[in-house]
Coordinates of C-alpha atoms in Angstrom, one line a residue:
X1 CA 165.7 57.6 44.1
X2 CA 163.0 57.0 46.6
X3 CA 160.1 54.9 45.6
X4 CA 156.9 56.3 45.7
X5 CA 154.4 55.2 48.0
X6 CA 151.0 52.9 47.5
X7 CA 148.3 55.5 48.3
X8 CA 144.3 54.6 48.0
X9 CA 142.1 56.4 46.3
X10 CA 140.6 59.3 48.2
X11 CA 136.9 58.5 47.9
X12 CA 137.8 54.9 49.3
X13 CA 139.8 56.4 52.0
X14 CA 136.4 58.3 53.8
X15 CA 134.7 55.4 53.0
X16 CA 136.9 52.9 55.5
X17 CA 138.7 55.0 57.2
X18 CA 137.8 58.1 59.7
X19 CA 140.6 60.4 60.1
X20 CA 142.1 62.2 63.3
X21 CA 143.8 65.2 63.1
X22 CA 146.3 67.2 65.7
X23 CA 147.7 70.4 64.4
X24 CA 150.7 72.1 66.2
X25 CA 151.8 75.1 65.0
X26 CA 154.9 77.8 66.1
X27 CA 154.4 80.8 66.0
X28 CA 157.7 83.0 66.2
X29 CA 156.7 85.8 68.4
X30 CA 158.2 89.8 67.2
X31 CA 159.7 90.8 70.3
X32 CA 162.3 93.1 69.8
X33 CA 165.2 90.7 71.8
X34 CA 165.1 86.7 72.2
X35 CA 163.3 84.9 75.0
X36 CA 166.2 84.4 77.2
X37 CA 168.8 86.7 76.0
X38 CA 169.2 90.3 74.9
X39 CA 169.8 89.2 71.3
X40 CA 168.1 90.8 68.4
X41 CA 164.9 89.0 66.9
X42 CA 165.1 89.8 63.5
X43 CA 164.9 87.6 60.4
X44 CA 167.4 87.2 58.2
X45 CA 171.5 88.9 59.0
X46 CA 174.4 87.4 57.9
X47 CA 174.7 83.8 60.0
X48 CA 175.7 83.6 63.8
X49 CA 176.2 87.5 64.6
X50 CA 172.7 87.8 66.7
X51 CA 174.3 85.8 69.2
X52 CA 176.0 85.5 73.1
X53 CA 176.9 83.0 75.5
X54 CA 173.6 82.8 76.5
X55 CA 171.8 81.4 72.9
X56 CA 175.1 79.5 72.0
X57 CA 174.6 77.6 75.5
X58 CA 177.5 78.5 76.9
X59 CA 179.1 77.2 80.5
X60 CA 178.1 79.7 82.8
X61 CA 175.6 81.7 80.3
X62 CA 172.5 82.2 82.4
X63 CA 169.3 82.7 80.5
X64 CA 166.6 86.1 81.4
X65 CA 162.9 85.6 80.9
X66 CA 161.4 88.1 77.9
X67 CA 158.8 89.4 79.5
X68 CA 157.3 90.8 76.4
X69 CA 157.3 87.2 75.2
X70 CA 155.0 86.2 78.4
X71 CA 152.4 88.9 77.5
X72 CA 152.5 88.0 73.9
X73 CA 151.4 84.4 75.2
X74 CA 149.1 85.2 77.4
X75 CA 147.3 87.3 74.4
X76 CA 147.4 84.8 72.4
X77 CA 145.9 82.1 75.1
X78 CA 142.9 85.1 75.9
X79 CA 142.0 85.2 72.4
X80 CA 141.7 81.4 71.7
X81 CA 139.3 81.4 74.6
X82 CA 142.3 79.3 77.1
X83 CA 142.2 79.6 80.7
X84 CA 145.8 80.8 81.9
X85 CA 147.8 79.1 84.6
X86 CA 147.7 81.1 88.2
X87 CA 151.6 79.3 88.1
X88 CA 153.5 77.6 85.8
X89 CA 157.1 77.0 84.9
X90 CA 159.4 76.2 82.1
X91 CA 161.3 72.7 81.4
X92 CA 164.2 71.3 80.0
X93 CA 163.2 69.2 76.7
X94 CA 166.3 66.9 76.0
X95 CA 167.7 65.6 72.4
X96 CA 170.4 65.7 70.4
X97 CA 169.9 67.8 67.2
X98 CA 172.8 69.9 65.6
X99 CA 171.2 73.2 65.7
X100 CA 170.1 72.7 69.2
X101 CA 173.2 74.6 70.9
X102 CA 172.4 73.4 74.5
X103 CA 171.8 69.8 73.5
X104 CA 168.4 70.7 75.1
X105 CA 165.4 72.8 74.6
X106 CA 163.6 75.4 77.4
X107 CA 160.5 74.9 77.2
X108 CA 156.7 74.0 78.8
X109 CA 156.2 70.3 79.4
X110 CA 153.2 70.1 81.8
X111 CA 152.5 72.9 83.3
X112 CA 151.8 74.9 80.1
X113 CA 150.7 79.0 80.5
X114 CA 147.4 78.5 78.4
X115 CA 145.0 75.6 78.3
X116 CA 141.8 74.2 77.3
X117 CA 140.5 77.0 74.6
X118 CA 139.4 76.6 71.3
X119 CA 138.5 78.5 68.1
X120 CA 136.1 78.3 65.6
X121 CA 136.6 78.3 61.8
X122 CA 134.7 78.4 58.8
X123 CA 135.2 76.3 56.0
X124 CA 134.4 77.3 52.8
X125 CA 130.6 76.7 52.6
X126 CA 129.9 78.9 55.4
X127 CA 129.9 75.9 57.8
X128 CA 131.5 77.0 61.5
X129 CA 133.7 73.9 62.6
X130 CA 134.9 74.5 66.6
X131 CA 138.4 73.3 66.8
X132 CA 139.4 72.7 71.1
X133 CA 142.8 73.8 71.7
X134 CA 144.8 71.4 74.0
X135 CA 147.4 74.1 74.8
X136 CA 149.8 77.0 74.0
X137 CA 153.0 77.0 75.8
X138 CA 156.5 79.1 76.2
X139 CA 159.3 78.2 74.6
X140 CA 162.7 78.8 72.3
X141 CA 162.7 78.4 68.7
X142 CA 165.8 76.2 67.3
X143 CA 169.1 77.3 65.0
X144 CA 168.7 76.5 61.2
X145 CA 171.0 73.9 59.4
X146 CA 172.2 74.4 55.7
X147 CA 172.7 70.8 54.2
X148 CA 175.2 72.0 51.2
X149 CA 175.1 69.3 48.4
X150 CA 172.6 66.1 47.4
X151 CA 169.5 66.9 45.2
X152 CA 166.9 67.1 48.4
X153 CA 168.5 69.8 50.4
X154 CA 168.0 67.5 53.3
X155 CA 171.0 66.2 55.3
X156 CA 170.5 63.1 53.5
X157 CA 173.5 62.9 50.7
X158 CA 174.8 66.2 51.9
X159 CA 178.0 66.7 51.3
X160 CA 178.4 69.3 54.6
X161 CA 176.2 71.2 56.9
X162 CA 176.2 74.7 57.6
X163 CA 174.8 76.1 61.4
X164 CA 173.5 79.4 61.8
X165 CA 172.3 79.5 65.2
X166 CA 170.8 83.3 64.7
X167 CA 167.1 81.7 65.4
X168 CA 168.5 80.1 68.4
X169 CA 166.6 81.5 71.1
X170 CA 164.0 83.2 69.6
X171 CA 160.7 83.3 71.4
X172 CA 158.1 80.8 70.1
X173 CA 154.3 79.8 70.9
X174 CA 153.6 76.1 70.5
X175 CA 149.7 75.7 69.6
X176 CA 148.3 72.3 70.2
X177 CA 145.0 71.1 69.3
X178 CA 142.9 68.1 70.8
X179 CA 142.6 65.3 68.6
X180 CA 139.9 66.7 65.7
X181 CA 137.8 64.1 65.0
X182 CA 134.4 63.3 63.1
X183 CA 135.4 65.8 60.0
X184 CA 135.2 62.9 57.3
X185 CA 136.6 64.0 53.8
X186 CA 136.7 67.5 55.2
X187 CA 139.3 67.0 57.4
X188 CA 142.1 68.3 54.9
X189 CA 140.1 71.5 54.3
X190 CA 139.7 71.8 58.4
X191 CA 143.6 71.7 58.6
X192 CA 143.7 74.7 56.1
X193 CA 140.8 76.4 57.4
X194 CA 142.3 76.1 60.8
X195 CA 145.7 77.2 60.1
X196 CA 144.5 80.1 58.1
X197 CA 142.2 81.3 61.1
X198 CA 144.7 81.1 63.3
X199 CA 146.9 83.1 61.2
X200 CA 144.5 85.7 60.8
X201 CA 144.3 85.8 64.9
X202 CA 147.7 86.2 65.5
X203 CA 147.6 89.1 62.8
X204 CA 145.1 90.9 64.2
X205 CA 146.8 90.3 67.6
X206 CA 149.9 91.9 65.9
X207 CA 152.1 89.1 67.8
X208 CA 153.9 87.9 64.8
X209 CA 154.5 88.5 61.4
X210 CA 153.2 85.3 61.1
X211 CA 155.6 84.8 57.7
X212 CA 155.1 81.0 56.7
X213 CA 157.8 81.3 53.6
X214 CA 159.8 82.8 56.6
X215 CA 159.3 80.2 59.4
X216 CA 157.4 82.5 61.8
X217 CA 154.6 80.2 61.3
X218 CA 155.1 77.0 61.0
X219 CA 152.4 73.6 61.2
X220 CA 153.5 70.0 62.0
X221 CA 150.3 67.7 61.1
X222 CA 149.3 64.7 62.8
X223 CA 147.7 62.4 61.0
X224 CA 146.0 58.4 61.8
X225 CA 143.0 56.7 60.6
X226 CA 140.7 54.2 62.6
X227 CA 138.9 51.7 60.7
X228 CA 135.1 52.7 60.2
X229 CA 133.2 51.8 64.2
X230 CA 136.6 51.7 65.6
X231 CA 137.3 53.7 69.0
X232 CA 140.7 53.4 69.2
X233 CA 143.0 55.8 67.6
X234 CA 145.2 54.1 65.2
X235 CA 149.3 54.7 64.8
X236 CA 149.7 58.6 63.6
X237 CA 152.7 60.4 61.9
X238 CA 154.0 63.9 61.9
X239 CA 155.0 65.7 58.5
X240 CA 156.6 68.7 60.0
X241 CA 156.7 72.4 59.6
X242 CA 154.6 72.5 56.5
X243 CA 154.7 76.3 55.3
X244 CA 151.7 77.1 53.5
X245 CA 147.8 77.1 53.7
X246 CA 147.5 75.0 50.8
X247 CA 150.7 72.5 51.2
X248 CA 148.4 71.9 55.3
X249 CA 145.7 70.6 53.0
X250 CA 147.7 68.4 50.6
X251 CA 150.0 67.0 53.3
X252 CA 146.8 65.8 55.2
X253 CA 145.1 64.3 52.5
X254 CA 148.1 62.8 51.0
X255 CA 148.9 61.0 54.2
X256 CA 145.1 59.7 54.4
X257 CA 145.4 58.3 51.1
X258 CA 149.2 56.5 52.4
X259 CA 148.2 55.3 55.1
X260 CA 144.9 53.9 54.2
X261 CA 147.2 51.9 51.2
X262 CA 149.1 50.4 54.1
X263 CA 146.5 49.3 56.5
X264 CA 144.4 47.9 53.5
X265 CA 147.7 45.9 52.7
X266 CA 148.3 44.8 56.0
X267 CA 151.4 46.4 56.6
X268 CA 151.1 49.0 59.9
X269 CA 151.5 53.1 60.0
X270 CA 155.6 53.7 61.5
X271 CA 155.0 56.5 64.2
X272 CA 157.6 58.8 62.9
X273 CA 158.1 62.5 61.4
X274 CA 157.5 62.8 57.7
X275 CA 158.6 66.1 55.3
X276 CA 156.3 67.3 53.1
X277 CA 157.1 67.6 48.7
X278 CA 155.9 70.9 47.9
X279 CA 156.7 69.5 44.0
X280 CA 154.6 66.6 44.0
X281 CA 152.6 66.9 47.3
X282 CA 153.9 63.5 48.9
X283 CA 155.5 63.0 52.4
X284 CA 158.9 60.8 52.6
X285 CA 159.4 59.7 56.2
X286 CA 162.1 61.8 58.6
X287 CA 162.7 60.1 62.0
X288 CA 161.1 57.8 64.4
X289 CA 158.8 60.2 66.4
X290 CA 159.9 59.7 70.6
X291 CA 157.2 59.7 73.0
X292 CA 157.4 62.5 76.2
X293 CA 159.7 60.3 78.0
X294 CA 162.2 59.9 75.8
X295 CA 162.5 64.0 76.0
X296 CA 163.1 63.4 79.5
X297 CA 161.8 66.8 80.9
X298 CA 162.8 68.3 83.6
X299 CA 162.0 71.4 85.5
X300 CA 164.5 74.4 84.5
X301 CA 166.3 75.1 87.8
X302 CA 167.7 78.6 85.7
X303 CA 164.3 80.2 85.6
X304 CA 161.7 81.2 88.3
X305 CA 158.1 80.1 87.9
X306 CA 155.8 82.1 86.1
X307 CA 152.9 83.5 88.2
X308 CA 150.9 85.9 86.5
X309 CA 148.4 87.6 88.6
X310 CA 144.6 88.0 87.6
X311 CA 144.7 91.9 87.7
X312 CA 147.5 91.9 85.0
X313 CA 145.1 88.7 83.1
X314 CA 142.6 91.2 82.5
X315 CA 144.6 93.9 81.7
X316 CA 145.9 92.2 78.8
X317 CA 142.2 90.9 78.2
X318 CA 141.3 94.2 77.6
X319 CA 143.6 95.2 74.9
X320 CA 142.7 92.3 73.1
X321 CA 141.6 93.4 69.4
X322 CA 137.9 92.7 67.6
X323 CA 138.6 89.1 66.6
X324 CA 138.9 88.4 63.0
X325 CA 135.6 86.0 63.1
X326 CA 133.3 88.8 65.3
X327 CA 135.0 91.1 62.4
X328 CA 134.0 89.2 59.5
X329 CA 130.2 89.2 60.9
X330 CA 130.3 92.8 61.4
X331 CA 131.3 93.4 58.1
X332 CA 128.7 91.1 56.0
X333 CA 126.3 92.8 58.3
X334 CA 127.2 96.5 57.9
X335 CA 128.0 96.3 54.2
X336 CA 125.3 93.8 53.4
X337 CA 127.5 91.2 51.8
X338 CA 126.5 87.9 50.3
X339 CA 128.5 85.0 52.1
X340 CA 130.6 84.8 48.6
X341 CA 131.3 88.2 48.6
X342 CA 132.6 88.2 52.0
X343 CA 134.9 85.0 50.8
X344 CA 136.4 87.2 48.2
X345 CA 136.6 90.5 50.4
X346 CA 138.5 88.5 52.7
X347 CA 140.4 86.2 50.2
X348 CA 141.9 89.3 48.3
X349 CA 143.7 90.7 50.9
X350 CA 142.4 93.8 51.3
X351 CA 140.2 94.1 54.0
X352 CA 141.7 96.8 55.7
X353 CA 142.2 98.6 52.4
X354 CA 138.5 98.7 51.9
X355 CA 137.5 99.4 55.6
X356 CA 140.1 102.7 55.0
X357 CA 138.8 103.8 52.0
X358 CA 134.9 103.7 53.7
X359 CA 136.0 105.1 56.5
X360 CA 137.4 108.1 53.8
X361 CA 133.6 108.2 52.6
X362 CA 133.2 106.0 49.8
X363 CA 130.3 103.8 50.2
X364 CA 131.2 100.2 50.9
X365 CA 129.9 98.7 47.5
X366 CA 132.3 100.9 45.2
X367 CA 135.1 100.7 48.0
X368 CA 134.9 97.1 47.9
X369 CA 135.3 97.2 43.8
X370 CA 137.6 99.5 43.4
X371 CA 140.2 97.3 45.4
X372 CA 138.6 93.5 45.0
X373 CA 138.2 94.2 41.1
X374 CA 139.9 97.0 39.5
X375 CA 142.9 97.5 41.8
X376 CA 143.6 93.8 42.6
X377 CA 143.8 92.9 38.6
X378 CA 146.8 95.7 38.9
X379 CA 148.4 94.7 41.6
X380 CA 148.2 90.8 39.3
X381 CA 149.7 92.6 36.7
X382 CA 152.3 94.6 38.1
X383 CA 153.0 91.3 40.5
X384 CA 152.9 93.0 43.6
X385 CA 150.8 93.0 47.1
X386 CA 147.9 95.0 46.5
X387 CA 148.6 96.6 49.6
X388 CA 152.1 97.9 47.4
X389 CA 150.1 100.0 44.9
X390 CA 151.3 103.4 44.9
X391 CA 147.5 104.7 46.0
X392 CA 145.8 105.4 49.0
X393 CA 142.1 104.8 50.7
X394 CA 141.8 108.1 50.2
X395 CA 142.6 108.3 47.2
X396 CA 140.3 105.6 45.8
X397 CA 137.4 107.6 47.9
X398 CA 138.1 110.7 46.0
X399 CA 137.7 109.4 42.4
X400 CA 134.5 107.1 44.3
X401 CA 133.1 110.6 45.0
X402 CA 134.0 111.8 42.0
X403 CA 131.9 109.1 40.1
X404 CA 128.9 109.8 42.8
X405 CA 128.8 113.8 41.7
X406 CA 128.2 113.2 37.8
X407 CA 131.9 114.3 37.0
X408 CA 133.3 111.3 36.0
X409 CA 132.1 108.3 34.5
X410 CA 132.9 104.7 35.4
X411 CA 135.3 104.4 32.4
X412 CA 137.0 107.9 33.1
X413 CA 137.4 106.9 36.7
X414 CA 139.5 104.3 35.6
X415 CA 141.8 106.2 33.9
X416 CA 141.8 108.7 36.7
X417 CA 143.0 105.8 39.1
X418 CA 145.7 104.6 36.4
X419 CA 147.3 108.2 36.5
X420 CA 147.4 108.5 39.9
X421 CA 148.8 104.6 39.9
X422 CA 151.3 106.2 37.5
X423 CA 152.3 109.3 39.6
X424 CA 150.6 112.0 37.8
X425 CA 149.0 113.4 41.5
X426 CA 145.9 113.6 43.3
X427 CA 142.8 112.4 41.6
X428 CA 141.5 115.8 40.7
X429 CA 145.1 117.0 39.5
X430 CA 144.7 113.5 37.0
X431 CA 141.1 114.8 35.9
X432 CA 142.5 118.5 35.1
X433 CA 145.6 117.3 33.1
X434 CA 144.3 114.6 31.2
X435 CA 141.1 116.9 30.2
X436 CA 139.0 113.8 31.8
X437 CA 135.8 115.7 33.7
X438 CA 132.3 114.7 32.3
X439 CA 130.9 116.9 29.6
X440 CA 128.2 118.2 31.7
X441 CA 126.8 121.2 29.4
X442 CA 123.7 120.4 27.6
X443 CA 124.9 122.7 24.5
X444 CA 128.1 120.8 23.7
X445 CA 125.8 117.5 24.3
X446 CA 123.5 118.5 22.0
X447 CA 126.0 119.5 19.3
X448 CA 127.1 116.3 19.4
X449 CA 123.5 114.7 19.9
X450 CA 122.9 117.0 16.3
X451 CA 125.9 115.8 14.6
X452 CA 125.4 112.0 15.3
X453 CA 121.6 111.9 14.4
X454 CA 122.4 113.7 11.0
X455 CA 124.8 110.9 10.0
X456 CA 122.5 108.1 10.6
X457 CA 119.1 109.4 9.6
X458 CA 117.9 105.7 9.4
X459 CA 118.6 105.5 13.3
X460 CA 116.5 108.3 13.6
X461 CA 114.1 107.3 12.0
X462 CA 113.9 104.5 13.8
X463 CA 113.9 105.8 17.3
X464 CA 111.1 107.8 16.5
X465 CA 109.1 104.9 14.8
X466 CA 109.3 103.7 18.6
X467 CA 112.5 101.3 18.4
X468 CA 113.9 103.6 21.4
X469 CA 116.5 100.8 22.0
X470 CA 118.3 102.1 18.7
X471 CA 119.3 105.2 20.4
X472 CA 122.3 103.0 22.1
X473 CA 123.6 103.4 18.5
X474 CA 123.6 107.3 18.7
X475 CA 124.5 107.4 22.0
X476 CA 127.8 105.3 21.2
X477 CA 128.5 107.9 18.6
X478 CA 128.5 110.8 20.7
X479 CA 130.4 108.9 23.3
X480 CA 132.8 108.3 20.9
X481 CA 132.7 112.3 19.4
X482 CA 133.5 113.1 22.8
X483 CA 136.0 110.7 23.7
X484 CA 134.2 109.3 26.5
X485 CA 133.9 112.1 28.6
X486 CA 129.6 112.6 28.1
X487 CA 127.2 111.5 30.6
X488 CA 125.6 108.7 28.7
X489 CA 122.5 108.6 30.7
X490 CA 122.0 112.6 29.7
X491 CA 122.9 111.9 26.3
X492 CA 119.9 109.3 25.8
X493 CA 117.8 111.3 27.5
X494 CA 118.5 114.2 24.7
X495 CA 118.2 112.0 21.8
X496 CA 115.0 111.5 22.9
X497 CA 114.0 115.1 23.0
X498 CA 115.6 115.8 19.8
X499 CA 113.6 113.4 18.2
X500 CA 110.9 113.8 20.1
X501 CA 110.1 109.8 20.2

């Protein structure tokens, strides 16, 4: 049983301490073959059959550079505002690690492809935070081990391990960021914001899948404190390849709160890799972290240097996408969205969904409902992506125009959307067999206006004694008498004629 660490309490923490972040992150790119090899890139497959001599590191195996996997990274450097190296070249990173096949990694040591950028975020308040990129550079991702027994899954009290060396070889971005300083007791919810933003980047880049319960993204934070007028960065750790938004946050702020404990106790922060509890949101520490040297890099003698010209820089430049943040603005601006309702927009996943169904006609207000509301409590219930619902933008825009013309109410509309959620057809095929259409004709209105206003004389009386409010009762009952299907707003208007209040 490991014993669960002294941690401070958070508000004590800020108080002493100033925290330093550095985020890396991987980012699996979705090339159709490996980086070196001609091996599929595909999740998942039964273990160790997307492999060859080359991926499995065998004597003689020579290793081909992707070149998809170079434009991919030099997207992804144009779009985090990098410069890109006029020449650079790939290195040998050497350790010992079981799923390593080649008992060394190829990689980017220092001459990375793309340098010096940086993107901004926006926390949650609407506050625009610029986070400066150190680099992004080229390299292979690793195999997977199975630890088979113990209570952690970990290797530790494993009874066996199981290699599948299917990921071996698969092409991979490494993101750095300069040290983030200066963020306080934000600095958890700049890790998240970060992380998400750059997920939303590489989306919109269409780079990666970007699948964090996957592993095609994947964040190692760094963490240290200095003491309050301290310039000196203090001893930092590295819980690695934390896989969700929210476990970025916790893992930061957890380690804030451990490391603090130890400092205050006079103990001192092991530099070392950490893992991450998604049960109880601790760390527990991995390995001692090596410094560069111990990698010992070396240049790769296999592969040429990488010279990419300007001409072919600027191609690429110019089938770079609108960027999610110059999106965002757009869209509060075009649609005249309150900075919470942006959040939401954005938050529900459905962005494009909307942006579809205006782009069908529908006006961006009832779009924007239709899916953020209405559509997104469904997608709850039936515990799907909302994205998954069996209807379409245009779709949604035809029962939105539906509303607009006076042939269906709000409430109808609703039940027009569940049939076609159930399969019944188009929206107006849903209206014809359910008998939903708005009763439109004054005549039937007015038999039912009639009907309801002799069965409650008193409310008559009322309304035209000047209580014109009352008529909400009258109008209830003819909504009621007609199952819905009146236009409220026509049926007040004709109570009031009848009774000539």
């Amino acid at each position: 049983m490991t014993a669960v660490a002294e941690v401070m309490d958070y508000a004590e923490v800020v108080e002493r301490f100033d925290p330093v972040l550095g985020l890396e992150v991987h980012v699996e790119l979705n090339t159709k073959t490996k980086m070196f090899c001609g091996c599929a890139n595909e999740f998942g497959g039964e273990p160790n059959t997307n492999v060859c001599p080359t991926c499995l590191g065998l004597p003689g195996a020579l290793p081909v550079l992707n070149g998809k996997g170079v434009e991919g990274a030099i997207r992804i450097g144009l779009a985090l505002n990098c410069e890109i190296a006029e020449w650079c070249r790939f290195a040998r990173k050497n350790y010992f690690y079981p799923d390593m096949p080649k008992n060394f990694q190829t990689s980017q040591y220092d001459e990375p492809i793309a340098f010096n950028g940086y993107l901004d975020v926006t926390l949650d308040d609407g506050e625009v935070v610029r986070v400066e990129i150190e680099r992004a550079h080229m390299e292979e991702d690793t195999g997977k081990s199975l630890h088979v027994g113990g209570a952690t899954g970990r290797i530790h009290g494993a009874e066996h391990s199981l290699l599948d060396y299917n990921r071996a070889g698969v092409p991979l971005i490494e993101i750095v960021t300069k040290p983030i300083v200066g963020m306080g007791e934000r600095a958890p919810e700049v890790a998240r914001a970060y992380v998400t933003a750059l997920r939303d980047l590489l989306l919109a880049l269409d780079v990666s899948d970007v699948r964090m319960d996957q592993g095609s993204l994947r964040c190692d934070a760094n963490v240290s404190l200095m003491p309050k007028g301290a310039t000196e960065f203090g001893t930092r750790t590295e819980t690695k390849n934390v896989n969700s938004f929210r476990s970025v946050e916790r893992a930061v702020r957890y380690e804030m709160t451990r490391q603090a404990a130890v400092l205050v106790a006079g103990g001192t922060v092991t530099q070392e890799t950490r893992h991450f509890q998604e049960s109880d949101g601790t760390t527990s520490p991995g390995r001692t972290k090596e410094t560069a040297e111990d990698y010992r890099y070396f240049p790769e003698p296999d592969l040429v240097p990488i010279a990419p010209s300007r001409e072919w820089v600027e191609q690429l430049r110019g089938t770079l996408p609108e960027m999610p943040a110059a999106r965002r603005k757009r869209i509060q601006s075009e649609w005249n969205l309150s900075a919470e309702e942006l959040r939401d927009l954005f938050n529900s996943g459905a962005v494009e969904l909307v942006e579809a169904t205006v782009a069908e006609g529908a006006k961006p207000n009832d779009a924007r409902s239709w899916w953020v509301n209405f559509l997104a409590q469904e997608a709850n219930a039936r515990e799907t992506e909302i994205a998954a619902l069996p209807i379409t933008p245009a779709q949604v825009a035809r029962v939105a125009a539906l509303v607009d013309a006076g042939e269906l109410t709000n409430k109808l509309a609703r039940e027009v959307v569940k049939g076609v959620l159930a399969g019944e057809g188009e929206p107006d095929e849903v209206v014809e067999k359910r008998g939903l259409k708005v009763v439109s004709d004054d005549s039937a209105l007015l038999a039912a206006v009639d009907e309801a206003l002799a069965a409650q004389p008193d409310i008559a009386d009322k309304i035209r004694g000047g209580k014109v409010q009352a008529a909400g009762a009258i109008v209830g009952a003819v909504m009621k008498a007609t199952k819905g299907q009146a236009d409220a707003k026509r049926v007040r208007e004709l109570i009031i004629e009848r009774v000539g209040a």
